[in-house]
Short mmCIF file of C-alpha atoms in Angstrom, two decimals:
data_model
loop_
_atom_site.label_atom_id
_atom_site.label_comp_id
_atom_site.label_asym_id
_atom_site.label_seq_id
_atom_site.Cartn_x
_atom_site.Cartn_y
_atom_site.Cartn_z
CA MET A 1 8.63 -17.53 -41.00
CA VAL A 2 9.90 -16.60 -37.53
CA LYS A 3 9.50 -12.87 -38.14
CA ALA A 4 5.97 -13.45 -39.47
CA ALA A 5 5.05 -15.28 -36.26
CA GLN A 6 6.61 -12.54 -34.14
CA ARG A 7 4.75 -9.89 -36.10
CA ILE A 8 1.46 -11.67 -35.40
CA LEU A 9 2.26 -11.69 -31.67
CA TYR A 10 3.00 -7.96 -31.73
CA VAL A 11 -0.23 -7.24 -33.60
CA MET A 12 -2.24 -9.35 -31.14
CA LEU A 13 -0.87 -7.51 -28.12
CA ALA A 14 -1.24 -4.15 -29.89
CA PHE A 15 -4.92 -4.95 -30.44
CA CYS A 16 -5.41 -5.81 -26.76
CA ILE A 17 -3.56 -2.72 -25.54
CA GLY A 18 -5.52 -0.56 -27.99
CA LEU A 19 -8.74 -2.03 -26.59
CA PHE A 20 -7.67 -1.20 -23.03
CA ILE A 21 -6.78 2.38 -23.93
CA ALA A 22 -9.91 3.01 -26.00
CA SER A 23 -12.15 1.56 -23.28
CA SER A 24 -10.61 3.84 -20.65
CA PHE A 25 -12.09 6.90 -22.36
CA PHE A 26 -15.58 5.58 -21.64
CA ILE A 27 -15.39 3.38 -18.54
CA ARG A 28 -13.17 3.23 -15.49
CA ALA A 29 -12.23 -0.02 -13.77
CA GLU A 30 -12.10 0.34 -10.00
CA TYR A 31 -11.49 -1.74 -6.91
CA ASN A 32 -12.17 -0.03 -3.60
CA TYR A 33 -12.81 -2.55 -0.83
CA PHE A 34 -14.17 -0.08 1.70
CA LYS A 35 -16.41 1.74 -0.75
CA SER A 36 -17.86 -1.15 -2.77
CA GLY A 37 -16.80 -4.37 -1.07
CA ASP A 38 -14.87 -7.24 -2.58
CA ILE A 39 -16.23 -6.83 -6.10
CA PRO A 40 -14.96 -5.41 -9.39
CA VAL A 41 -16.55 -2.12 -10.46
CA LEU A 42 -16.86 -0.59 -13.93
CA GLU A 43 -18.19 2.94 -13.84
CA LYS A 44 -18.57 5.78 -16.34
CA GLN A 45 -15.31 7.57 -16.98
CA GLN A 46 -14.99 11.17 -15.78
CA LEU A 47 -13.21 12.18 -18.97
CA GLY A 48 -12.23 15.72 -17.95
CA LEU A 49 -10.65 14.59 -14.69
CA PHE A 50 -9.04 11.63 -16.46
CA LEU A 51 -7.34 13.90 -19.03
CA VAL A 52 -6.17 16.40 -16.39
CA ILE A 53 -4.54 13.68 -14.28
CA LEU A 54 -3.10 12.15 -17.45
CA GLY A 55 -1.44 15.46 -18.32
CA VAL A 56 -0.05 15.94 -14.82
CA VAL A 57 1.34 12.39 -14.59
CA LEU A 58 2.87 12.73 -18.06
CA ALA A 59 4.54 16.02 -17.15
CA LEU A 60 5.92 14.59 -13.89
CA GLY A 61 7.17 11.54 -15.77
CA ALA A 62 8.99 13.70 -18.32
CA LEU A 63 10.52 15.78 -15.50
CA LEU A 64 11.69 12.64 -13.69
CA TYR A 65 13.19 11.31 -16.92
CA LYS A 66 15.17 14.53 -17.44
CA MET A 67 16.46 14.28 -13.90
CA CYS A 68 17.51 10.67 -14.51
CA LEU A 69 19.44 11.72 -17.63
CA LYS A 70 21.72 13.75 -15.37
CA LEU A 71 22.73 10.51 -13.64
CA ASN A 72 24.34 9.19 -16.84
CA LYS A 73 27.70 10.65 -15.87
CA TYR A 74 27.85 8.50 -12.74
CA SER A 75 28.98 4.88 -12.56
CA ARG A 76 26.51 2.00 -12.18
CA LYS A 77 28.39 1.00 -9.03
CA ILE A 78 27.13 4.22 -7.46
CA VAL A 79 23.69 4.76 -9.01
CA ILE A 80 22.30 1.22 -8.77
CA PRO A 81 23.05 0.68 -5.04
CA ALA A 82 21.91 4.23 -4.21
CA THR A 83 18.62 3.75 -6.09
CA LEU A 84 17.96 0.39 -4.45
CA LEU A 85 18.72 1.85 -1.02
CA LEU A 86 16.27 4.69 -1.72
CA SER A 87 13.59 2.18 -2.70
CA ALA A 88 14.29 0.12 0.42
CA ALA A 89 14.03 3.22 2.62
CA ILE A 90 10.66 4.15 1.11
CA GLN A 91 9.34 0.62 1.61
CA ILE A 92 10.56 0.48 5.21
CA ALA A 93 8.81 3.79 5.88
CA ILE A 94 5.60 2.35 4.38
CA LEU A 95 5.81 -0.68 6.69
CA PHE A 96 5.89 1.59 9.73
CA LEU A 97 3.31 4.06 8.41
CA PHE A 98 0.86 1.32 7.33
CA PRO A 99 1.39 -1.59 9.77
CA ARG A 100 -1.16 -3.84 8.09
CA LEU A 101 -1.91 -7.13 9.83
CA PRO A 102 -2.43 -10.32 7.80
CA THR A 103 -6.00 -11.16 6.75
CA ASP A 104 -7.74 -13.79 4.61
CA ASP A 105 -5.30 -16.21 2.92
CA SER A 106 -2.37 -14.20 4.26
CA GLU A 107 -3.48 -14.83 7.84
CA THR A 108 -4.28 -18.48 7.08
CA VAL A 109 -0.87 -19.40 5.67
CA LEU A 110 0.90 -17.61 8.52
CA THR A 111 -1.24 -19.43 11.10
CA LEU A 112 -0.50 -22.78 9.43
CA ALA A 113 3.24 -22.00 9.43
CA ARG A 114 3.13 -21.28 13.17
CA ASN A 115 1.10 -24.43 13.87
CA MET A 116 3.62 -26.55 11.99
CA LEU A 117 6.62 -24.91 13.67
CA TYR A 118 5.42 -24.75 17.28
CA GLN A 119 2.94 -27.63 17.48
CA GLN A 120 4.07 -29.96 14.65
CA ASP A 121 0.48 -29.71 13.42
CA TYR A 122 0.07 -30.82 9.79
CA SER A 123 -3.64 -31.60 10.07
CA SER A 124 -4.42 -29.04 7.37
CA PHE A 125 -3.48 -31.72 4.82
CA GLN A 126 -6.36 -33.89 6.03
CA THR A 127 -9.68 -33.95 4.19
CA GLY A 128 -11.37 -30.57 4.46
CA GLY A 129 -8.21 -28.78 5.55
CA TYR A 130 -6.83 -25.70 3.79
CA LEU A 131 -3.80 -27.47 2.34
CA HIS A 132 -5.92 -30.47 1.34
CA MET A 133 -7.89 -28.10 -0.89
CA PHE A 134 -5.01 -25.82 -1.91
CA PRO A 135 -1.73 -27.79 -1.62
CA PHE A 136 -0.01 -25.29 -3.93
CA ASN A 137 0.06 -22.88 -0.99
CA PHE A 138 2.29 -25.19 1.02
CA SER A 139 5.22 -23.42 -0.63
CA ILE A 140 4.44 -20.13 1.09
CA VAL A 141 3.62 -21.93 4.35
CA LEU A 142 6.99 -23.70 4.24
CA TYR A 143 8.76 -20.43 3.42
CA LEU A 144 7.10 -18.64 6.36
CA LYS A 145 7.81 -21.57 8.66
CA THR A 146 11.50 -21.35 7.73
CA LEU A 147 11.64 -17.61 8.39
CA LEU A 148 9.90 -18.02 11.75
CA ASP A 149 12.32 -20.77 12.71
CA VAL A 150 15.48 -18.88 11.77
CA PHE A 151 14.48 -15.31 12.69
CA PRO A 152 12.34 -13.71 15.40
CA ASP A 153 8.61 -14.29 14.99
CA ASN A 154 7.74 -10.79 13.83
CA TYR A 155 5.75 -9.35 10.93
CA LEU A 156 8.58 -6.93 10.15
CA VAL A 157 10.98 -9.81 9.48
CA ILE A 158 8.65 -11.35 6.90
CA LYS A 159 7.89 -8.00 5.31
CA GLY A 160 11.60 -7.16 5.36
CA PHE A 161 12.27 -10.19 3.19
CA ASN A 162 9.48 -8.98 0.90
CA ILE A 163 11.47 -5.78 0.47
CA LEU A 164 14.57 -7.78 -0.46
CA PHE A 165 12.63 -9.68 -3.13
CA SER A 166 11.13 -6.42 -4.36
CA LEU A 167 14.63 -4.97 -4.75
CA VAL A 168 15.69 -8.05 -6.72
CA THR A 169 12.77 -7.47 -9.07
CA THR A 170 13.76 -3.81 -9.46
CA LEU A 171 17.31 -4.79 -10.34
CA MET A 172 16.03 -7.42 -12.78
CA VAL A 173 13.89 -4.80 -14.53
CA TYR A 174 17.01 -2.75 -15.19
CA LEU A 175 19.10 -5.73 -16.28
CA LEU A 176 16.28 -7.03 -18.47
CA TYR A 177 15.98 -3.64 -20.16
CA LYS A 178 19.73 -3.46 -20.75
CA GLU A 179 19.85 -7.02 -22.06
CA ILE A 180 17.16 -6.29 -24.66
CA ASN A 181 18.80 -2.95 -25.50
CA ALA A 182 22.36 -4.26 -25.51
CA LYS A 183 23.36 -1.80 -28.25
CA SER A 184 22.34 1.23 -26.20
CA THR A 185 25.26 3.49 -25.29
CA GLU A 186 23.32 5.24 -22.51
CA GLN A 187 23.10 4.13 -18.89
CA ASP A 188 19.26 4.21 -18.98
CA TYR A 189 18.92 4.81 -15.26
CA GLY A 190 15.40 6.07 -15.83
CA VAL A 191 13.94 2.57 -16.03
CA LEU A 192 15.73 1.66 -12.80
CA VAL A 193 14.31 4.68 -10.97
CA PHE A 194 10.86 4.01 -12.40
CA ALA A 195 10.91 0.42 -11.13
CA ALA A 196 12.36 1.47 -7.77
CA THR A 197 9.59 4.02 -7.16
CA TYR A 198 6.67 2.17 -8.77
CA ILE A 199 3.94 2.77 -6.18
CA PRO A 200 2.10 -0.60 -6.30
CA SER A 201 5.34 -2.53 -5.76
CA LEU A 202 6.32 -0.24 -2.88
CA PHE A 203 3.11 -1.03 -1.02
CA MET A 204 2.87 -4.71 -1.90
CA SER A 205 5.87 -5.48 0.31
CA ASN A 206 3.33 -5.01 3.11
CA PHE A 207 1.44 -8.10 1.92
CA ILE A 208 2.46 -11.42 3.46
CA TYR A 209 1.83 -13.86 0.62
CA ASN A 210 3.55 -15.28 -2.46
CA ASP A 211 3.13 -12.44 -5.00
CA VAL A 212 6.32 -10.49 -4.33
CA ILE A 213 8.48 -13.61 -3.99
CA ALA A 214 7.19 -15.31 -7.15
CA THR A 215 7.55 -12.10 -9.17
CA ALA A 216 11.23 -11.82 -8.23
CA PHE A 217 12.01 -15.41 -9.25
CA LEU A 218 9.97 -15.37 -12.46
CA THR A 219 11.41 -12.05 -13.64
CA SER A 220 14.93 -13.27 -12.87
CA ALA A 221 14.28 -16.49 -14.81
CA LEU A 222 13.13 -14.54 -17.85
CA TYR A 223 16.22 -12.32 -17.68
CA CYS A 224 18.57 -15.34 -17.54
CA ALA A 225 16.77 -16.99 -20.47
CA ILE A 226 17.09 -13.85 -22.63
CA ARG A 227 20.72 -13.53 -21.62
CA PHE A 228 21.27 -17.15 -22.68
CA ILE A 229 20.07 -16.34 -26.19
CA ARG A 230 22.88 -13.78 -26.47
CA THR A 231 25.67 -15.57 -24.60
CA ARG A 232 24.70 -19.20 -25.42
CA SER A 233 26.17 -20.08 -22.02
CA LEU A 234 24.59 -23.17 -20.48
CA GLN A 235 25.13 -21.59 -17.08
CA ASP A 236 22.56 -18.91 -17.95
CA ILE A 237 19.89 -21.37 -19.06
CA LEU A 238 20.56 -23.52 -15.98
CA PHE A 239 19.98 -20.50 -13.76
CA ALA A 240 16.84 -19.70 -15.75
CA ALA A 241 15.49 -23.23 -15.28
CA ILE A 242 16.19 -23.27 -11.53
CA LEU A 243 14.73 -19.79 -10.93
CA LEU A 244 11.66 -20.63 -13.01
CA SER A 245 11.00 -23.86 -11.10
CA ILE A 246 11.21 -21.99 -7.77
CA GLY A 247 9.00 -19.16 -9.05
CA ASN A 248 6.43 -21.67 -10.27
CA TYR A 249 6.58 -23.46 -6.91
CA PHE A 250 5.44 -20.24 -5.24
CA ARG A 251 2.87 -19.37 -7.93
CA SER A 252 1.71 -21.93 -10.45
CA ILE A 253 1.45 -19.42 -13.29
CA GLY A 254 5.12 -20.15 -13.98
CA VAL A 255 3.93 -22.34 -16.83
CA ILE A 256 3.15 -19.16 -18.78
CA PHE A 257 6.77 -18.07 -18.43
CA LEU A 258 7.92 -21.59 -19.34
CA ILE A 259 5.94 -21.60 -22.60
CA ALA A 260 7.11 -18.06 -23.43
CA ILE A 261 10.76 -18.92 -22.81
CA MET A 262 10.57 -22.14 -24.81
CA LEU A 263 8.97 -20.39 -27.77
CA SER A 264 11.60 -17.65 -27.58
CA LEU A 265 14.34 -20.27 -27.67
CA VAL A 266 12.74 -21.90 -30.72
CA PHE A 267 12.50 -18.52 -32.46
CA ASN A 268 16.27 -18.15 -31.92
CA MET A 269 17.22 -21.62 -33.14
CA ARG A 270 19.65 -20.23 -35.72
CA THR A 271 21.52 -18.32 -33.04
CA LEU A 272 21.58 -21.15 -30.53
CA GLY A 273 22.05 -24.12 -32.83
CA VAL A 274 19.94 -27.28 -32.76
CA ARG A 275 22.03 -29.01 -30.11
CA LYS A 276 21.92 -26.19 -27.55
CA LEU A 277 18.27 -25.56 -28.33
CA LEU A 278 17.27 -29.15 -27.57
CA LEU A 279 19.47 -29.25 -24.48
CA SER A 280 18.02 -26.01 -23.12
CA LEU A 281 14.43 -27.11 -23.79
CA CYS A 282 15.02 -30.43 -22.01
CA LEU A 283 16.67 -28.66 -19.07
CA MET A 284 13.75 -26.25 -18.68
CA ALA A 285 11.15 -29.04 -18.90
CA VAL A 286 12.91 -31.48 -16.54
CA LEU A 287 13.66 -29.00 -13.76
CA PHE A 288 10.30 -27.24 -13.94
CA ASN A 289 8.40 -29.60 -11.60
CA VAL A 290 11.29 -30.72 -9.40
CA PRO A 291 10.17 -28.65 -6.34
CA GLY A 292 6.64 -30.09 -6.57
CA TRP A 293 7.90 -33.65 -6.97
CA THR A 294 10.29 -33.19 -4.06
CA GLN A 295 7.53 -31.79 -1.86
CA ASN A 296 5.28 -34.78 -2.59
CA ALA A 297 8.06 -37.25 -1.92
CA VAL A 298 8.99 -35.67 1.42
CA LEU A 299 5.38 -35.37 2.62
CA GLN A 300 4.66 -39.00 1.80
CA ALA A 301 7.97 -40.24 3.21
CA THR A 302 7.29 -38.46 6.53
CA GLN A 303 3.70 -39.83 6.48
CA VAL A 304 2.15 -36.37 6.57
CA VAL A 305 -0.02 -37.54 3.65
CA ASP A 306 -0.87 -41.00 2.33
CA GLU A 307 -1.26 -40.01 -1.31
CA PRO A 308 0.03 -37.26 -3.64
CA VAL A 309 -1.34 -33.96 -2.37
CA ASN A 310 -2.93 -33.10 -5.72
CA ASP A 311 -5.05 -36.27 -5.95
CA ASN A 312 -8.07 -34.78 -4.18
CA ALA A 313 -7.22 -31.10 -4.18
CA ALA A 314 -9.63 -28.55 -5.61
CA PRO A 315 -9.49 -29.07 -9.40
CA VAL A 316 -8.63 -26.41 -11.96
CA TYR A 317 -12.25 -26.59 -13.09
CA MET A 318 -13.24 -24.80 -9.88
CA TRP A 319 -11.43 -21.63 -10.95
CA LEU A 320 -12.63 -22.04 -14.54
CA ASN A 321 -16.19 -22.22 -13.20
CA MET A 322 -15.57 -19.06 -11.15
CA GLY A 323 -14.26 -17.43 -14.30
CA ILE A 324 -17.72 -17.60 -15.91
CA ASN A 325 -20.01 -15.24 -14.02
CA LEU A 326 -22.26 -12.68 -15.70
CA GLU A 327 -22.66 -10.56 -12.56
CA THR A 328 -19.05 -10.24 -11.45
CA PHE A 329 -17.49 -11.32 -14.80
CA GLY A 330 -15.26 -13.96 -13.29
CA PHE A 331 -14.49 -12.42 -9.91
CA TRP A 332 -15.17 -14.18 -6.59
CA ASP A 333 -18.57 -15.92 -6.79
CA ASN A 334 -19.44 -15.80 -3.08
CA ARG A 335 -18.45 -19.45 -2.40
CA GLU A 336 -20.69 -20.88 -5.12
CA SER A 337 -17.82 -22.84 -6.67
CA TYR A 338 -16.33 -23.70 -3.28
CA ASN A 339 -19.63 -25.28 -2.23
CA ILE A 340 -19.65 -27.53 -5.29
CA TYR A 341 -16.28 -28.98 -4.30
CA GLN A 342 -16.76 -28.94 -0.52
CA ARG A 343 -20.39 -29.88 -0.03
CA GLU A 344 -21.74 -31.46 -3.21
CA ALA A 345 -18.59 -33.47 -4.00
CA ASN A 346 -17.45 -33.84 -0.37
CA TYR A 347 -13.86 -32.90 -1.26
CA ASN A 348 -13.66 -35.61 -3.91
CA GLN A 349 -11.77 -34.23 -6.88
CA ALA A 350 -13.11 -36.65 -9.51
CA GLU A 351 -16.73 -36.07 -8.51
CA SER A 352 -16.28 -32.30 -8.36
CA VAL A 353 -14.73 -32.24 -11.85
CA GLU A 354 -17.91 -33.69 -13.33
CA LEU A 355 -20.05 -31.25 -11.36
CA PHE A 356 -17.93 -28.30 -12.48
CA LYS A 357 -18.05 -29.42 -16.11
CA GLU A 358 -21.84 -29.57 -15.85
CA SER A 359 -21.98 -26.13 -14.22
CA ILE A 360 -19.73 -24.61 -16.89
CA SER A 361 -21.80 -26.19 -19.66
CA ASN A 362 -25.02 -24.85 -18.13
CA LYS A 363 -23.61 -21.35 -17.75
CA LEU A 364 -22.44 -21.23 -21.37
CA SER A 365 -25.70 -22.65 -22.76
CA GLU A 366 -28.02 -20.48 -20.65
CA ALA A 367 -26.26 -17.21 -21.50
CA THR A 368 -26.80 -15.50 -24.83
CA ALA A 369 -23.90 -14.78 -27.17
CA GLY A 370 -24.23 -11.08 -26.39
CA GLU A 371 -24.10 -11.68 -22.64
CA LEU A 372 -20.97 -13.82 -22.99
CA VAL A 373 -19.24 -11.25 -25.19
CA LYS A 374 -20.08 -8.51 -22.68
CA MET A 375 -18.86 -10.62 -19.77
CA TYR A 376 -15.51 -11.44 -21.38
CA TYR A 377 -15.07 -7.83 -22.47
CA ASN A 378 -15.75 -6.58 -18.93
CA LYS A 379 -13.49 -9.27 -17.52
CA LEU A 380 -10.62 -8.35 -19.80
CA VAL A 381 -10.94 -4.59 -19.38
CA TRP A 382 -11.37 -4.63 -15.60
CA THR A 383 -8.46 -7.01 -14.97
CA TRP A 384 -5.98 -5.06 -17.08
CA THR A 385 -7.08 -1.47 -16.57
CA GLU A 386 -7.82 -1.48 -12.82
CA GLY A 387 -4.18 -0.51 -12.58
CA THR A 388 -3.54 -0.77 -8.83
CA TYR A 389 -3.23 -4.57 -8.45
CA GLN A 390 -5.75 -4.05 -5.60
CA VAL A 391 -2.99 -2.45 -3.57
CA GLU A 392 -5.46 -0.42 -1.50
CA ARG A 393 -6.57 -3.62 0.20
CA TYR A 394 -3.49 -5.83 0.07
CA GLY A 395 -0.80 -3.21 0.51
CA ILE A 396 -2.33 -0.19 2.23
CA GLY A 397 -5.05 -1.89 4.25
CA ASN A 398 -7.94 -0.23 6.04
CA ASP A 399 -8.68 -0.56 9.73
CA SER A 400 -12.25 -1.73 10.31
CA SER A 401 -12.57 0.79 13.12
CA SER A 402 -12.46 3.49 10.45
CA ASP A 403 -15.87 2.49 9.13
CA SER A 404 -17.74 5.75 8.94
CA GLY A 405 -21.17 4.26 8.43
CA GLY A 406 -20.84 3.61 4.73
CA GLY A 407 -22.30 0.14 5.10
CA MET A 408 -18.99 -1.70 4.79
CA GLY A 409 -19.03 -3.15 8.27
CA PHE A 410 -17.56 -6.41 7.00
CA ILE A 411 -14.12 -4.85 6.53
CA MET A 412 -11.74 -7.22 8.27
CA ASP A 413 -8.40 -5.41 7.87
CA ARG A 414 -6.50 -4.32 10.95
CA TYR A 415 -3.41 -2.27 11.74
CA SER A 416 -1.01 -2.98 14.59
CA TYR A 417 -1.38 0.71 15.40
CA THR A 418 -2.65 3.80 13.59
CA THR A 419 -0.54 6.68 12.27
CA TRP A 420 -1.10 10.01 10.57
CA ALA A 421 -0.76 8.15 7.26
CA THR A 422 -3.45 5.58 8.10
CA ASP A 423 -5.70 8.46 9.15
CA TRP A 424 -5.10 10.25 5.84
CA LEU A 425 -5.93 7.16 3.80
CA LYS A 426 -8.63 5.73 6.05
CA ALA A 427 -11.98 4.53 4.75
CA ASP A 428 -12.76 6.15 1.40
CA SER A 429 -10.94 9.43 2.03
CA LYS A 430 -10.13 11.83 -0.79
CA TYR A 431 -6.44 10.95 -0.44
CA ARG A 432 -7.14 7.24 -0.81
CA SER A 433 -9.48 7.73 -3.77
CA GLY A 434 -7.04 10.19 -5.32
CA LEU A 435 -4.15 7.75 -5.04
CA LEU A 436 -6.19 4.97 -6.66
CA ARG A 437 -7.18 7.27 -9.50
CA VAL A 438 -3.58 8.36 -10.10
CA LEU A 439 -2.43 4.72 -10.22
CA TYR A 440 -5.23 3.95 -12.65
CA VAL A 441 -4.22 6.81 -14.96
CA MET A 442 -0.54 5.92 -14.70
CA ASN A 443 -1.35 2.37 -15.80
CA ILE A 444 -3.26 3.63 -18.86
CA LEU A 445 -0.39 5.98 -19.70
CA MET A 446 2.02 3.04 -19.54
CA TYR A 447 -0.20 1.20 -22.00
CA GLY A 448 -0.05 4.19 -24.30
CA PHE A 449 3.75 4.10 -24.48
CA LEU A 450 3.71 0.31 -24.71
CA LEU A 451 1.46 0.63 -27.76
CA VAL A 452 3.92 3.09 -29.31
CA ARG A 453 6.71 0.57 -28.83
CA LEU A 454 4.67 -2.24 -30.37
CA ILE A 455 3.70 -0.20 -33.42
CA SER A 456 7.26 1.04 -33.98
CA GLY A 457 8.50 -2.55 -33.68
CA ILE A 458 5.99 -3.76 -36.26
CA ARG A 459 6.88 -0.96 -38.70
CA ALA A 460 10.64 -1.44 -38.27
CA LYS A 461 10.37 -5.25 -38.21
CA ARG A 462 12.18 -5.21 -34.86
CA PHE A 463 11.09 -7.98 -32.50
CA GLU A 464 13.65 -8.10 -29.68
CA GLU A 465 10.91 -7.96 -27.04
CA THR A 466 9.13 -11.12 -28.24
CA SER A 467 9.72 -13.06 -25.01
CA LEU A 468 8.11 -10.29 -22.96
CA ILE A 469 5.22 -10.06 -25.43
CA LEU A 470 4.63 -13.80 -25.12
CA VAL A 471 4.39 -13.61 -21.33
CA VAL A 472 1.92 -10.71 -21.39
CA LEU A 473 -0.23 -12.44 -24.04
CA GLY A 474 -0.10 -15.62 -21.99
CA PHE A 475 -1.46 -13.79 -18.95
CA ILE A 476 -4.18 -12.12 -21.02
CA GLY A 477 -5.33 -15.46 -22.45
CA PHE A 478 -5.11 -17.31 -19.15
CA TYR A 479 -7.09 -14.83 -17.09
CA LEU A 480 -9.69 -14.50 -19.81
CA LEU A 481 -10.69 -18.03 -18.75
CA TRP A 482 -9.62 -18.14 -15.09
CA GLU A 483 -11.05 -16.49 -12.00
CA ILE A 484 -9.86 -12.89 -11.95
CA LYS A 485 -8.29 -10.42 -9.58
CA SER A 486 -6.11 -7.60 -10.82
CA ARG A 487 -3.63 -8.72 -8.16
CA TYR A 488 -3.18 -11.95 -10.10
CA ILE A 489 -1.37 -10.15 -12.93
CA TYR A 490 1.15 -8.57 -10.54
CA PRO A 491 4.04 -10.72 -11.92
CA VAL A 492 3.63 -8.90 -15.25
CA TYR A 493 4.29 -5.42 -13.89
CA PRO A 494 8.10 -5.61 -14.40
CA LEU A 495 7.57 -6.42 -18.08
CA LEU A 496 5.05 -3.60 -18.50
CA ILE A 497 7.59 -1.20 -17.00
CA VAL A 498 10.29 -2.33 -19.44
CA LEU A 499 8.03 -2.16 -22.51
CA SER A 500 6.36 1.14 -21.60
CA TYR A 501 9.70 2.77 -20.78
CA MET A 502 10.97 1.76 -24.22
CA GLY A 503 7.94 3.43 -25.79
CA PHE A 504 8.37 6.54 -23.64
CA LYS A 505 12.03 6.78 -24.63
CA ASP A 506 11.11 6.40 -28.31
CA VAL A 507 8.62 9.27 -28.06
CA TYR A 508 11.03 11.45 -26.07
CA ASP A 509 13.89 10.87 -28.51
CA VAL A 510 11.67 11.75 -31.49
CA MET A 511 10.54 14.96 -29.79
CA VAL A 512 14.16 15.93 -28.99
CA LEU A 513 15.23 15.26 -32.59
CA ARG A 514 12.38 17.39 -33.92
CA ARG A 515 13.29 20.19 -31.53
CA GLU A 516 16.93 20.03 -32.61
CA TYR A 517 15.88 19.98 -36.29
CA ARG A 518 13.72 23.05 -35.81
CA THR A 519 16.53 24.84 -33.95
CA ASP A 520 19.01 24.04 -36.74
CA ALA A 521 16.51 25.16 -39.39
CA GLU A 522 15.93 28.47 -37.60
CA THR A 523 19.69 28.96 -37.29
CA ASP A 524 20.19 28.34 -41.02
CA GLN A 525 17.48 30.87 -41.88
CA ARG A 526 19.22 33.51 -39.82
#
């Protein structure tokens, strides 16, 4: 029964990944803020160029893997710290080469943190304020306020902590891989190096927001939960519950990880035993919302707010309403949904819910079945095949002074200073466009190896990666309904690295075995 359920999950994800790969031969998902503005773009695929880059990236990947195999003779105590230090050095260099200043929500949360620290100003919780509408972002405001209070008020300090969290995620990728492949006799340093040099994660440390932090906590929680299934140590599941609650506090998509972990525990009931299963499930559920409850209690006790912060916050229906848009297939709707909550409902959650329900109903009834199918297809394909997590805007940045007359005068990004690197990647330069295209192709290639791993797992009835599969499927289902940005699925990248590396290793091992078989056959003939 359990294996049948796991098989269904593998087949479901294999279908989705197959759809992403097949679609990439015909259309290319792109996000280029300077070139097109803050909108998702689906354009006709340049198949020849796509295949050439695919071949080059594949060859470089195989070369890097061979180089990593030579590290097997060295101890983990040497290779792991050295690899993490290399990753840190690259990220530090990026911070100085691309000194991106905060913009949009990043600038807002930092400003609020400074107001609270230096002026004791909590007015943003009042009706119409940013935290009145989006109280879930108080976590990042509080985090930034703490850093500013303890350390010098400097962008490099905040971004430096981003690097530390990024390194934690890199280490967790390696440990997660080794935990799932506990029987492996190899060191498997390749997956560590891959995670340490994964270009989107290197640049995203430049982004002052909650993505990097939440990803570190959520990935760590998943690792501890999987480890618990093997060790049955309550210490592991306690760590998993605490890390998950903190990760969810920073980004509310932690519920996807919670459901995935709980289902994984149920699937392993025979291993854990009924008593430990029930205890672990209760522990995960009870601790999950503790940070949110604590925040509410403290804010009310200190009279910052008179009622729970979520009572009149923007409702989930606002993002569900944004998620239904034929023109931008669920991307930002140019404040249409914001206006319903802010102006029509006057920041009243209950009234806005009814208005959003009516808007959603009208959108679904007015669109034809074909239009809805096309919208959800575009939404799914763009979100998951864009491949850069919008790093060109959030990680690299683009100084508005670099506008070369392309009509994108609304670019609001700024650098503290310009460098040779910012000049190379300014505006829509060939280097910038080339980097985005390489990241896009690399993402599709990862899907290809992930698909190999899924198919081999189905054929061999091997389902050790079920917990990872559940998380990825959860994200696919959630963002099929929710407002989309490819940045929103950033917390999944560590799992995609693990799964795709497994598939790559499977393919590589098969090719090596065939080569050895042919060599032996030729020797016998002689």
